[in-house]
Amino acid sequence: MNKSMYLSIGVITMILGVMLAVQFRTNRFIEQSVPADRAQELQVEYSKLEKDIRKFDREIEDLTYKLEQAKKGQMQAREAIQDELKKARINAGLVTVSGPGIEVVMDNPPSQSRRNSIFIIRDVDLLRVVNELWGAGAEAVSINGQRMISTSEIRQAGSFININLERIEPPFQILAIGSPEKLKSALEISGGLADYFKDLGIVVKIQSHSSLTVPAYSKSLQFNYAKAVWKG
Amino acid sequence: MWMGVWLAVIGLALGIALGLNLPFTIPQAYAKYMSVAALAALDSVFGGIRAAMEDHYDNKIFITGFFSNALLAAGLAFIGERLGIDLYLAAVVAFGVRLFQNLAIIRRHLLKK
């Protein structure tokens, strides 16, 4: 009885001593380190920030995707615009073009004196030829390397002819791109221009080509007065 | 009788030496429960000393009192924490009052001799 009493007293006091010492050390440790509340607070904040990071990562992905889409759209738009620009430049005559067409060579009567103004080629003759070619569906026309554009003039200047403000001299080589048969028949129709010129003694040679090149308009276009009016 | 007191002092010293050299500490969250449990255990030991001086010491009551008081105090603190009431204060007050009572009685027994 006594023995067990002493034993239990010893063991119990030892346990108490361990408890007190551990508690003492733990308290000292707590004082040195971050308080539990603060640690918890930081933990909460940390997990919140992690969630934010995930959210922003998703946002980055989303925005990157949208940006890519926009870039793709922009690329397509740019291609379309450049396509349109190319077409416009072709229409305006600012690009060298090639294709099937006819070549018309006109020269003054060989034995005639140049001063005899009735029998030499005048601006009006060239205008009529060009007009006829346009009417027959020509898509590009040039005379002696001068491309005919919307503002091109064919004008008599003394004994010379000016086209695009450049003096040109006979023989006149007219290149026209379009359906060769149509263009040719438009000129060679009986009672047409070819007959008329032959009657005057002008040498006219008309040749179809499967491929010929019409040069670009070499000067710059300037619109100082005309302003575009957009409708709609 | 005096042998028991010496044994208690030696046990306490041994326990403190052991506790100070143990490689672990209690996590912060449980430190509060441990403190209340230590207080209850201290009260139990003083209660045991008082019982021994009044000559009605019972080994079983001493041992079960020691462990049940410690566990009850820690459990009370734990439940209080969960309920949002500082129930460990109740344990601190109850065991603190008893501690002083026991000490007073032990003092009287020692002086009467």
Coordinates of C-alpha atoms in Angstrom, one line a residue:
Chain A
M1 CA 0.0 0.0 0.0
N2 CA 2.7 2.4 1.0
K3 CA 4.9 1.4 -1.8
S4 CA 2.3 2.0 -4.5
M5 CA 1.4 5.3 -2.9
Y6 CA 5.0 6.5 -3.1
L7 CA 5.3 5.2 -6.6
S8 CA 2.2 7.0 -7.8
I9 CA 3.3 10.2 -6.0
G10 CA 6.6 10.1 -7.8
V11 CA 5.1 9.3 -11.2
I12 CA 2.4 11.9 -10.9
T13 CA 4.7 14.6 -9.8
M14 CA 7.0 13.7 -12.6
I15 CA 4.2 14.0 -15.1
L16 CA 3.3 17.4 -13.5
G17 CA 6.9 18.5 -13.8
V18 CA 7.0 17.5 -17.5
M19 CA 3.8 19.4 -18.1
L20 CA 5.0 22.5 -16.4
A21 CA 8.3 22.5 -18.2
V22 CA 6.8 21.9 -21.6
Q23 CA 4.3 24.6 -21.0
F24 CA 7.0 26.9 -19.9
R25 CA 9.1 26.2 -23.0
T26 CA 6.0 26.5 -25.3
N27 CA 5.1 29.9 -23.8
R28 CA 8.6 31.1 -24.3
F29 CA 8.5 29.9 -27.8
I30 CA 5.2 31.6 -28.5
E31 CA 6.6 34.9 -27.2
Q32 CA 9.5 34.7 -29.6
S33 CA 7.5 33.7 -32.6
V34 CA 4.5 35.1 -34.5
P35 CA 1.2 35.1 -32.6
A36 CA -1.3 32.5 -33.6
D37 CA -3.8 35.1 -34.7
R38 CA -1.4 36.9 -36.9
A39 CA -0.2 33.6 -38.5
Q40 CA -3.8 32.7 -39.2
E41 CA -4.4 36.1 -40.7
L42 CA -1.4 35.7 -42.9
Q43 CA -2.5 32.3 -43.9
V44 CA -5.9 33.6 -45.0
E45 CA -4.4 36.5 -46.8
Y46 CA -2.0 34.1 -48.6
S47 CA -4.7 31.8 -49.8
K48 CA -6.7 34.8 -50.9
L49 CA -3.7 36.1 -52.9
E50 CA -3.2 32.6 -54.4
K51 CA -6.8 32.6 -55.5
D52 CA -6.3 36.1 -57.0
I53 CA -3.2 34.8 -58.9
R54 CA -5.3 32.0 -60.3
K55 CA -8.0 34.4 -61.3
F56 CA -5.6 36.7 -63.0
D57 CA -3.9 33.9 -64.7
R58 CA -7.2 32.9 -66.2
E59 CA -7.8 36.5 -67.2
I60 CA -4.4 36.7 -68.9
E61 CA -5.3 33.6 -70.9
D62 CA -8.6 35.0 -71.8
L63 CA -7.2 38.3 -72.9
T64 CA -4.4 36.7 -74.8
Y65 CA -6.9 34.6 -76.7
K66 CA -9.0 37.7 -77.5
L67 CA -5.9 39.6 -78.6
E68 CA -4.9 36.8 -80.9
Q69 CA -8.4 36.8 -82.3
A70 CA -8.2 40.6 -82.8
K71 CA -4.8 40.2 -84.5
K72 CA -6.2 37.6 -86.8
G73 CA -9.1 39.8 -87.6
Q74 CA -6.8 42.7 -88.2
M75 CA -4.6 40.6 -90.5
Q76 CA -7.7 39.7 -92.5
A77 CA -8.8 43.2 -92.7
R78 CA -5.4 44.4 -93.8
E79 CA -5.3 41.7 -96.5
A80 CA -8.7 42.8 -97.7
I81 CA -7.7 46.5 -97.7
Q82 CA -4.5 45.7 -99.6
D83 CA -6.5 43.6 -102.1
E84 CA -8.9 46.6 -102.5
L85 CA -5.9 48.9 -102.9
K86 CA -4.4 46.7 -105.6
K87 CA -7.7 46.7 -107.4
A88 CA -8.0 50.4 -107.1
R89 CA -4.5 51.0 -108.4
I90 CA -5.1 48.8 -111.4
N91 CA -8.4 50.6 -112.0
A92 CA -6.6 54.0 -111.7
G93 CA -3.8 52.9 -114.1
L94 CA -1.0 53.1 -111.6
V95 CA 0.1 49.6 -112.2
T96 CA 1.8 48.0 -115.1
V97 CA -0.6 45.4 -116.5
S98 CA -0.3 42.6 -119.0
G99 CA -2.8 40.4 -120.8
P100 CA -4.2 39.6 -124.2
G101 CA -5.0 42.5 -126.5
I102 CA -4.3 44.2 -129.7
E103 CA -1.5 46.5 -131.0
V104 CA -2.4 49.3 -133.4
V105 CA 0.4 51.0 -135.2
M106 CA -0.6 54.2 -137.1
D107 CA 1.8 56.2 -139.2
N108 CA 1.5 59.2 -141.4
P109 CA 1.3 58.6 -145.2
P110 CA 5.0 58.0 -146.2
S111 CA 5.2 60.2 -149.2
Q112 CA 3.2 63.1 -147.8
S113 CA 4.8 66.3 -146.7
R114 CA 4.4 66.8 -142.9
R115 CA 3.1 70.2 -143.4
N116 CA 0.0 69.0 -145.3
S117 CA -2.2 69.0 -142.3
I118 CA -5.2 67.2 -143.8
F119 CA -3.3 64.0 -144.3
I120 CA -1.4 63.7 -141.1
I121 CA -2.7 62.1 -137.9
R122 CA -4.1 64.7 -135.6
D123 CA -5.2 64.4 -131.9
V124 CA -8.8 63.8 -132.9
D125 CA -7.8 60.7 -134.8
L126 CA -6.1 59.2 -131.8
L127 CA -9.0 60.2 -129.6
R128 CA -11.4 58.4 -131.9
V129 CA -9.3 55.3 -131.8
V130 CA -9.0 55.3 -128.1
N131 CA -12.7 56.0 -127.7
E132 CA -13.5 53.1 -129.9
L133 CA -11.2 50.9 -127.9
W134 CA -12.8 51.9 -124.6
G135 CA -16.2 51.3 -126.2
A136 CA -15.1 47.8 -127.2
G137 CA -14.2 46.9 -123.6
A138 CA -10.5 47.7 -123.5
E139 CA -9.3 47.6 -119.9
A140 CA -6.0 49.4 -120.3
V141 CA -4.8 51.6 -123.2
S142 CA -1.4 53.2 -123.8
I143 CA -0.1 55.3 -126.7
N144 CA 3.6 55.3 -127.2
G145 CA 4.2 54.2 -123.6
Q146 CA 1.8 56.8 -122.2
R147 CA -0.9 55.1 -120.2
M148 CA -4.4 56.5 -120.7
I149 CA -5.9 57.3 -117.3
S150 CA -9.0 59.2 -116.2
T151 CA -7.3 62.6 -116.5
S152 CA -5.2 61.9 -119.6
E153 CA -5.5 64.4 -122.4
I154 CA -4.8 63.9 -126.1
R155 CA -4.2 67.4 -127.4
Q156 CA -2.7 69.0 -130.5
A157 CA 0.2 71.3 -129.6
G158 CA 1.3 72.9 -132.9
S159 CA 2.4 70.1 -135.1
F160 CA 2.9 67.7 -132.2
I161 CA 0.5 65.7 -130.1
N162 CA 0.7 65.9 -126.3
I163 CA -0.5 63.0 -124.1
N164 CA -0.1 63.2 -120.3
L165 CA 1.8 66.4 -121.0
E166 CA 4.4 64.5 -122.9
R167 CA 5.1 65.1 -126.6
I168 CA 4.7 62.0 -128.7
E169 CA 5.7 61.5 -132.3
P170 CA 4.6 59.1 -135.1
P171 CA 4.5 56.2 -135.6
F172 CA 1.9 55.9 -132.9
Q173 CA 1.8 52.5 -131.2
I174 CA -1.5 52.0 -129.4
L175 CA -1.7 49.1 -127.0
A176 CA -5.0 47.9 -125.7
I177 CA -5.7 45.1 -123.3
G178 CA -9.1 43.4 -123.7
S179 CA -10.7 40.7 -125.8
P180 CA -8.5 40.8 -129.0
E181 CA -11.4 39.7 -131.3
K182 CA -13.8 42.4 -129.9
L183 CA -11.2 45.1 -130.1
K184 CA -10.1 44.2 -133.5
S185 CA -13.6 43.9 -135.0
A186 CA -14.5 47.3 -133.4
L187 CA -11.8 48.9 -135.5
E188 CA -12.0 46.8 -138.6
I189 CA -15.8 46.8 -139.0
S190 CA -16.7 47.9 -142.5
G191 CA -17.1 51.6 -142.6
G192 CA -15.2 51.8 -139.3
L193 CA -12.2 53.7 -138.3
A194 CA -9.7 51.4 -140.1
D195 CA -11.4 52.0 -143.4
Y196 CA -11.7 55.6 -142.7
F197 CA -8.0 56.0 -142.0
K198 CA -7.1 53.9 -145.0
D199 CA -9.2 56.2 -147.1
L200 CA -7.1 59.1 -145.8
G201 CA -3.9 57.3 -146.7
I202 CA -2.9 56.7 -143.1
V203 CA -1.0 53.4 -142.6
V204 CA -2.9 51.3 -140.0
K205 CA -1.6 48.0 -138.8
I206 CA -3.7 46.0 -136.3
Q207 CA -2.2 42.9 -134.7
S208 CA -3.7 40.7 -132.0
H209 CA -1.3 39.5 -129.2
S210 CA -2.0 36.7 -126.7
S211 CA 0.0 38.7 -124.2
L212 CA 1.2 42.3 -124.2
T213 CA 2.2 44.7 -121.4
V214 CA 0.8 48.1 -120.9
P215 CA 3.0 50.4 -118.8
A216 CA 1.9 52.2 -115.6
Y217 CA 1.1 55.9 -115.4
S218 CA 4.5 57.3 -114.5
K219 CA 3.6 60.6 -113.0
S220 CA 1.9 61.3 -109.7
L221 CA -1.8 62.0 -109.4
Q222 CA -2.7 65.1 -107.6
F223 CA -6.2 66.2 -106.5
N224 CA -6.0 69.7 -105.2
Y225 CA -9.7 70.6 -105.6
A226 CA -11.7 67.5 -105.9
K227 CA -12.7 66.1 -102.5
A228 CA -14.4 62.8 -102.0
V229 CA -18.0 62.7 -100.9
W230 CA -18.9 59.6 -98.9
K231 CA -22.6 58.6 -99.1
G232 CA -24.3 56.6 -96.4
Chain B
M1 CA 5.2 11.1 5.5
W2 CA 8.4 13.1 4.9
M3 CA 9.6 10.5 2.5
G4 CA 6.5 11.1 0.4
V5 CA 7.2 14.9 0.3
W6 CA 10.9 14.2 -0.7
L7 CA 9.7 11.8 -3.3
A8 CA 7.3 14.4 -4.7
V9 CA 10.1 17.0 -4.9
I10 CA 12.5 14.6 -6.5
G11 CA 9.8 13.6 -9.0
L12 CA 9.0 17.2 -9.8
A13 CA 12.7 18.0 -10.4
L14 CA 13.1 15.0 -12.6
G15 CA 10.0 15.8 -14.6
I16 CA 11.1 19.5 -15.1
A17 CA 14.6 18.4 -16.2
L18 CA 13.0 15.9 -18.6
G19 CA 10.5 18.4 -19.9
L20 CA 13.1 21.1 -20.5
N21 CA 15.2 18.6 -22.5
L22 CA 12.4 17.1 -24.6
P23 CA 12.9 18.0 -28.2
F24 CA 9.3 19.0 -28.9
T25 CA 7.0 21.9 -28.0
I26 CA 3.2 22.0 -28.1
P27 CA 1.6 23.6 -31.1
Q28 CA 0.4 27.1 -30.3
A29 CA -3.2 26.3 -30.8
Y30 CA -3.0 23.7 -28.0
A31 CA -0.9 25.7 -25.6
K32 CA -3.9 27.2 -23.9
Y33 CA -5.5 23.8 -23.1
M34 CA -2.1 22.6 -21.8
S35 CA -1.8 25.5 -19.5
V36 CA -5.3 24.9 -18.0
A37 CA -4.5 21.2 -17.7
A38 CA -1.2 21.9 -15.9
L39 CA -3.1 24.2 -13.5
A40 CA -5.6 21.4 -12.8
A41 CA -2.8 18.9 -12.3
L42 CA -1.1 21.2 -9.9
D43 CA -4.3 21.5 -7.9
S44 CA -4.7 17.7 -7.8
V45 CA -1.2 17.3 -6.4
F46 CA -1.8 19.8 -3.7
G47 CA -5.1 18.1 -3.0
G48 CA -3.2 14.8 -2.6
I49 CA -0.7 16.4 -0.2
R50 CA -3.5 17.8 1.9
A51 CA -5.3 14.4 1.9
A52 CA -2.1 12.7 3.0
M53 CA -1.8 15.2 5.9
E54 CA -5.4 14.6 6.9
D55 CA -4.6 10.9 6.8
H56 CA -7.3 9.9 4.4
Y57 CA -5.2 9.7 1.3
D58 CA -6.6 7.3 -1.3
N59 CA -4.3 6.3 -4.2
K60 CA -7.1 5.6 -6.6
I61 CA -8.8 8.9 -6.0
F62 CA -5.5 10.7 -6.3
I63 CA -4.6 9.2 -9.6
T64 CA -8.1 9.4 -11.2
G65 CA -8.5 13.0 -9.8
F66 CA -5.2 14.0 -11.3
F67 CA -6.0 12.8 -14.8
S68 CA -9.7 13.6 -14.9
N69 CA -9.1 17.1 -13.6
A70 CA -6.5 17.8 -16.2
L71 CA -8.6 16.3 -19.0
L72 CA -11.7 18.1 -17.9
A73 CA -10.0 21.4 -17.7
A74 CA -8.5 21.0 -21.1
G75 CA -11.8 19.8 -22.5
L76 CA -13.6 22.8 -21.0
A77 CA -11.2 25.2 -22.6
F78 CA -11.6 23.4 -25.9
I79 CA -15.4 23.5 -25.8
G80 CA -15.3 27.1 -24.6
E81 CA -13.2 28.0 -27.6
R82 CA -15.6 26.3 -30.0
L83 CA -18.7 28.0 -28.4
G84 CA -17.0 31.4 -28.2
I85 CA -17.1 31.6 -24.4
D86 CA -13.9 31.8 -22.4
L87 CA -14.8 28.7 -20.4
Y88 CA -11.2 28.1 -19.5
L89 CA -11.6 31.1 -17.2
A90 CA -14.0 29.0 -15.1
A91 CA -11.4 26.3 -14.8
V92 CA -8.7 28.8 -13.9
V93 CA -10.9 30.4 -11.2
A94 CA -12.2 27.1 -9.8
F95 CA -8.8 25.4 -9.6
G96 CA -7.1 28.6 -8.5
V97 CA -9.4 29.0 -5.6
R98 CA -9.0 25.3 -4.6
L99 CA -5.3 25.6 -4.9
F100 CA -5.2 28.4 -2.4
Q101 CA -7.6 26.6 -0.1
N102 CA -5.4 23.5 -0.2
L103 CA -2.3 25.5 0.4
A104 CA -4.0 27.2 3.4
I105 CA -5.0 23.8 4.9
I106 CA -1.5 22.4 4.3
R107 CA 0.0 25.4 6.0
R108 CA -2.2 25.0 9.0
H109 CA -1.4 21.3 9.3
L110 CA 2.3 22.1 9.2
L111 CA 2.0 24.8 11.8
K112 CA -0.1 22.7 14.2
K113 CA 2.7 20.1 14.5

